[in-house]
Coordinates of C-alpha atoms in Angstrom, one line a residue:
M1 CA 6.2 14.6 16.1
Q2 CA 3.0 12.7 16.5
F3 CA 0.8 11.2 13.8
K4 CA -3.0 11.4 14.0
S5 CA -6.0 11.1 11.7
T6 CA -6.3 13.7 9.0
S7 CA -9.3 15.3 7.3
S8 CA -9.2 12.6 4.6
Y9 CA -7.9 9.6 6.5
I10 CA -9.4 7.9 9.6
A11 CA -6.7 6.0 11.5
P12 CA -7.9 3.7 14.3
D13 CA -6.2 4.0 17.7
D14 CA -4.0 0.9 17.3
L15 CA -2.7 2.2 13.9
T16 CA -2.0 5.6 15.3
M17 CA -0.1 4.0 18.2
A18 CA 1.9 1.8 15.9
V19 CA 3.0 4.7 13.7
N20 CA 4.0 6.9 16.6
A21 CA 5.9 3.9 18.2
A22 CA 7.9 3.4 15.0
I23 CA 8.7 7.1 14.9
T24 CA 9.9 7.1 18.5
L25 CA 12.0 4.0 18.0
E26 CA 13.3 5.3 14.7
R27 CA 12.6 1.9 13.1
P28 CA 10.9 1.2 9.8
L29 CA 7.1 0.5 10.2
L30 CA 6.2 -2.7 8.4
V31 CA 2.5 -2.5 7.5
K32 CA 0.5 -5.6 6.3
G33 CA -3.1 -6.0 5.5
E34 CA -5.6 -7.0 2.8
P35 CA -5.1 -5.2 -0.6
G36 CA -7.3 -2.0 -0.5
T37 CA -7.1 -1.3 3.2
G38 CA -5.1 1.9 2.8
K39 CA -1.5 0.8 3.4
T40 CA 0.0 2.9 0.7
E41 CA -2.3 5.9 1.5
L42 CA -1.2 5.6 5.1
A43 CA 2.4 6.7 4.2
R44 CA 1.0 9.7 2.3
Q45 CA -1.2 10.6 5.2
I46 CA 1.6 10.3 7.7
A47 CA 3.6 12.8 5.5
A48 CA 0.5 15.1 5.4
S49 CA -0.1 14.8 9.2
L50 CA 3.6 15.5 10.0
G51 CA 4.0 18.2 7.4
L52 CA 6.8 16.2 5.6
P53 CA 7.6 15.6 2.0
I54 CA 7.4 11.9 0.8
V55 CA 9.7 9.8 -1.3
E56 CA 7.9 6.8 -2.8
W57 CA 9.7 3.7 -4.0
N58 CA 7.2 1.4 -5.7
I59 CA 8.6 -2.2 -5.8
K60 CA 8.1 -4.5 -8.8
S61 CA 9.1 -8.2 -9.3
T62 CA 12.2 -7.0 -11.2
T63 CA 13.3 -4.4 -8.7
K64 CA 16.7 -4.9 -7.1
A65 CA 17.8 -3.4 -3.8
Q66 CA 20.8 -1.7 -5.5
Q67 CA 18.3 0.4 -7.5
G68 CA 17.2 2.1 -4.3
L69 CA 20.7 3.2 -3.6
Y70 CA 22.1 4.1 -7.0
E71 CA 22.8 2.8 -10.5
Y72 CA 26.0 3.2 -12.5
D73 CA 25.3 3.7 -16.2
A74 CA 28.5 2.2 -17.7
V75 CA 26.9 1.9 -21.2
S76 CA 26.4 5.7 -21.5
R77 CA 29.9 6.4 -20.2
L78 CA 31.4 4.0 -22.8
R79 CA 29.3 5.6 -25.6
D80 CA 30.4 9.1 -24.5
S81 CA 34.0 8.1 -24.4
Q82 CA 33.8 6.8 -28.0
L83 CA 32.3 10.2 -29.0
G84 CA 35.0 12.1 -27.1
D85 CA 32.6 13.7 -24.6
A86 CA 34.4 15.5 -21.8
R87 CA 31.7 14.3 -19.3
V88 CA 33.5 10.9 -19.1
H89 CA 36.2 12.3 -16.9
D90 CA 33.7 12.7 -14.0
I91 CA 32.2 9.3 -13.2
G92 CA 29.6 11.1 -11.1
N93 CA 27.8 12.1 -14.3
Y94 CA 26.8 8.5 -14.7
I95 CA 25.6 7.8 -11.2
R96 CA 21.8 7.7 -11.0
K97 CA 20.5 8.4 -7.5
G98 CA 17.9 5.9 -6.2
K99 CA 15.0 6.6 -3.8
L100 CA 17.0 5.9 -0.6
W101 CA 19.8 8.3 -1.8
Q102 CA 17.1 11.0 -2.4
A103 CA 15.6 10.4 1.1
F104 CA 19.1 10.4 2.7
E105 CA 20.3 13.7 1.1
A106 CA 17.0 15.6 1.6
P107 CA 17.6 18.9 3.4
G108 CA 15.0 18.0 6.0
K109 CA 13.2 14.9 7.4
V110 CA 11.1 13.0 4.9
V111 CA 8.7 10.0 4.8
L112 CA 10.2 7.2 2.8
L113 CA 7.7 4.7 1.4
I114 CA 8.9 1.3 0.2
D115 CA 5.7 0.0 -1.3
E116 CA 4.8 -3.7 -1.7
I117 CA 8.2 -5.1 -0.7
D118 CA 7.0 -8.7 -1.0
K119 CA 6.8 -8.3 -4.8
A120 CA 10.5 -8.4 -5.1
D121 CA 12.9 -11.3 -4.8
I122 CA 13.3 -13.0 -1.4
E123 CA 16.8 -11.6 -1.0
F124 CA 15.6 -8.0 -1.6
P125 CA 14.8 -7.2 2.1
N126 CA 18.1 -8.7 3.3
D127 CA 20.0 -6.6 0.8
L128 CA 18.7 -3.5 2.5
L129 CA 19.4 -4.5 6.1
Q130 CA 22.5 -2.5 6.6
E131 CA 21.3 0.6 4.7
L132 CA 18.1 0.9 6.7
D133 CA 19.9 0.1 10.0
R134 CA 22.9 2.4 9.7
M135 CA 21.2 5.0 7.4
E136 CA 24.2 5.0 5.1
F137 CA 25.8 3.3 2.1
H138 CA 29.0 3.3 0.1
V139 CA 29.3 4.4 -3.5
Y140 CA 32.1 2.2 -4.8
E141 CA 32.5 4.0 -8.2
T142 CA 33.2 7.4 -6.5
G143 CA 34.5 6.2 -3.1
E144 CA 32.0 8.4 -1.2
T145 CA 29.8 7.4 1.7
V146 CA 26.2 8.7 1.6
Q147 CA 24.8 9.3 5.1
A148 CA 21.3 10.4 6.0
Q149 CA 21.3 14.0 7.0
H150 CA 18.0 13.4 8.8
R151 CA 16.7 9.9 9.6
P152 CA 13.6 9.4 7.4
V153 CA 10.3 8.0 8.7
V154 CA 10.4 4.7 6.8
I155 CA 7.0 3.0 5.9
I156 CA 7.2 -0.5 4.3
T157 CA 4.1 -2.1 3.0
S158 CA 3.4 -5.8 2.2
N159 CA 0.5 -7.8 0.9
N160 CA 1.9 -10.9 2.5
E161 CA 2.5 -12.6 -0.9
K162 CA 5.7 -14.1 0.5
E163 CA 7.4 -14.4 3.9
L164 CA 10.0 -11.8 4.9
P165 CA 13.3 -12.8 6.4
D166 CA 13.5 -12.9 10.2
A167 CA 16.6 -10.6 10.3
F168 CA 14.6 -8.0 8.4
L169 CA 11.5 -8.4 10.6
R170 CA 13.6 -7.9 13.8
R171 CA 14.6 -4.4 12.6
C172 CA 10.9 -3.3 12.0
F173 CA 8.0 -2.3 14.1
F174 CA 5.1 -4.4 12.8
H175 CA 1.4 -3.6 12.4
Y176 CA -1.4 -5.5 10.6
I177 CA -4.3 -3.2 9.4
R178 CA -7.4 -5.2 10.2
F179 CA -10.5 -4.6 8.1
P180 CA -12.6 -1.9 9.7
D181 CA -15.8 -2.7 11.6
A182 CA -19.1 -1.2 10.5
E183 CA -18.7 1.9 12.7
T184 CA -15.2 2.7 11.5
L185 CA -16.1 2.0 7.9
A186 CA -19.0 4.4 8.3
R187 CA -16.6 7.1 9.6
I188 CA -14.3 6.5 6.6
V189 CA -17.3 6.8 4.2
A190 CA -18.4 10.0 5.9
V191 CA -14.9 11.5 5.1
H192 CA -15.4 10.8 1.4
F193 CA -19.1 11.3 1.1
P194 CA -20.2 13.7 3.8
N195 CA -23.6 14.3 2.4
L196 CA -24.6 10.7 2.1
K197 CA -28.1 10.1 3.5
P198 CA -28.0 7.9 6.7
R199 CA -30.5 5.4 5.4
L200 CA -28.7 4.8 2.2
L201 CA -25.4 4.5 4.1
S202 CA -26.9 2.0 6.5
T203 CA -28.4 -0.1 3.7
A204 CA -25.2 -0.1 1.7
L205 CA -23.1 -1.1 4.7
E206 CA -25.5 -4.0 5.5
Q207 CA -25.3 -5.2 1.9
F208 CA -21.5 -4.8 1.8
F209 CA -20.8 -6.8 4.9
E210 CA -23.3 -9.5 4.0
L211 CA -21.5 -9.9 0.7
R212 CA -18.0 -9.7 2.2
E213 CA -18.8 -12.4 4.8
T214 CA -20.2 -14.9 2.3
P215 CA -18.5 -18.2 2.8
G216 CA -16.3 -19.4 -0.1
L217 CA -15.6 -15.9 -1.5
K218 CA -12.2 -16.0 -3.3
K219 CA -11.6 -12.2 -3.0
R220 CA -13.4 -10.3 -0.4
P221 CA -14.1 -6.6 -1.3
S222 CA -12.0 -4.0 0.3
T223 CA -12.5 -0.5 1.7
S224 CA -11.5 1.1 -1.6
E225 CA -13.9 -1.1 -3.5
M226 CA -16.7 -0.1 -1.1
L227 CA -15.9 3.6 -1.8
D228 CA -16.0 2.9 -5.6
W229 CA -19.4 1.2 -5.2
L230 CA -20.9 4.1 -3.2
K231 CA -19.6 6.5 -5.8
L232 CA -21.5 4.5 -8.5
I233 CA -24.6 4.3 -6.3
L234 CA -24.6 8.1 -6.0
A235 CA -23.9 8.7 -9.6
S236 CA -26.8 6.4 -10.5
D237 CA -29.1 8.2 -8.0
L238 CA -30.1 4.9 -6.4
A239 CA -32.4 4.8 -3.4
P240 CA -32.0 2.3 -0.5
E241 CA -34.7 0.1 -2.0
D242 CA -32.7 -0.2 -5.2
L243 CA -29.9 -1.9 -3.4
K244 CA -31.8 -5.1 -2.9
R245 CA -30.1 -8.1 -4.4
D246 CA -31.4 -9.6 -7.6
P247 CA -33.2 -12.8 -6.5
A248 CA -32.3 -14.5 -9.7
T249 CA -28.5 -14.1 -9.1
M250 CA -28.2 -13.0 -5.5
L251 CA -25.9 -10.2 -6.8
P252 CA -26.0 -6.6 -5.5
K253 CA -26.5 -3.7 -7.8
L254 CA -23.3 -2.6 -9.7
H255 CA -21.6 -5.7 -8.3
G256 CA -18.7 -5.2 -10.7
A257 CA -17.3 -2.7 -8.3
L258 CA -17.2 -5.3 -5.5
L259 CA -16.6 -8.6 -7.1
K260 CA -13.4 -8.9 -9.2
N261 CA -13.4 -12.4 -10.6
E262 CA -15.8 -14.8 -12.3
Q263 CA -15.5 -17.4 -9.6
D264 CA -17.1 -15.1 -7.0
V265 CA -19.9 -14.1 -9.4
A266 CA -20.6 -17.7 -10.1
L267 CA -20.7 -18.4 -6.4
F268 CA -23.6 -16.0 -5.9
E269 CA -25.4 -17.4 -9.0
K270 CA -25.1 -20.9 -7.5
L271 CA -26.4 -19.7 -4.1
A272 CA -29.4 -18.2 -5.9
F273 CA -30.0 -21.5 -7.8
L274 CA -29.9 -23.5 -4.5
A275 CA -32.2 -21.0 -2.8
R276 CA -34.8 -21.4 -5.6
R277 CA -34.6 -25.2 -5.4
Q278 CA -35.3 -25.1 -1.7
T279 CA -38.4 -23.0 -2.1
R280 CA -40.0 -25.3 -4.6

């Protein structure tokens, strides 16, 4: 069972090695990187490459670890008991299976994505230590123990918004997705826009990296934003000459796809103002 790039996802050699190492060790793969570098999509592409179904658990700030295992709906059971519903005699009718339970009871191996784990409370990762380590958990209401029939391939993503506990990190194989260089980004673009003319691609990449490397930028544009920008460029039928920055603002064409806050827009306007002053 070896992961490799797919027709729609270019995985650098170091990323491919990390995925396959985590699979071999049977440990969760913890993936960090800038937002928009394809961390979530990686899990889906691993599933596609290995021919496995995927179970996705998208974490929010209010998510609790217990929800990934199961939830007991005591309110519904109380209501049904008041109505004389016969379902109340089987407590299993009020157990809602979480994403881990779904992955554990799957008839075959699956990919389990725990997406953006750093959004949750700091105790969230620690609360999952035993379940991810032993691949089992106990259901106290029914007295049963749920064990994984097939150990899932666990992919955990983080945007590095908060530090993760050391005990949790010890149980993971870690990989940081670095922002792709120009050559790799060109390969990624070619997957999504195979008919893009080389000169337009070259000009767009040059403009993109110039913008991304501007000192003082609050949020640097990501791979996904580059792809959105190119989609707009093609939809607007722009030529390479049309991509020149506006000298009055130093902003590229359709900059709203690349710059996502007013501070960064103001930065380029300030740079344009300073450039005009120097040429006087």
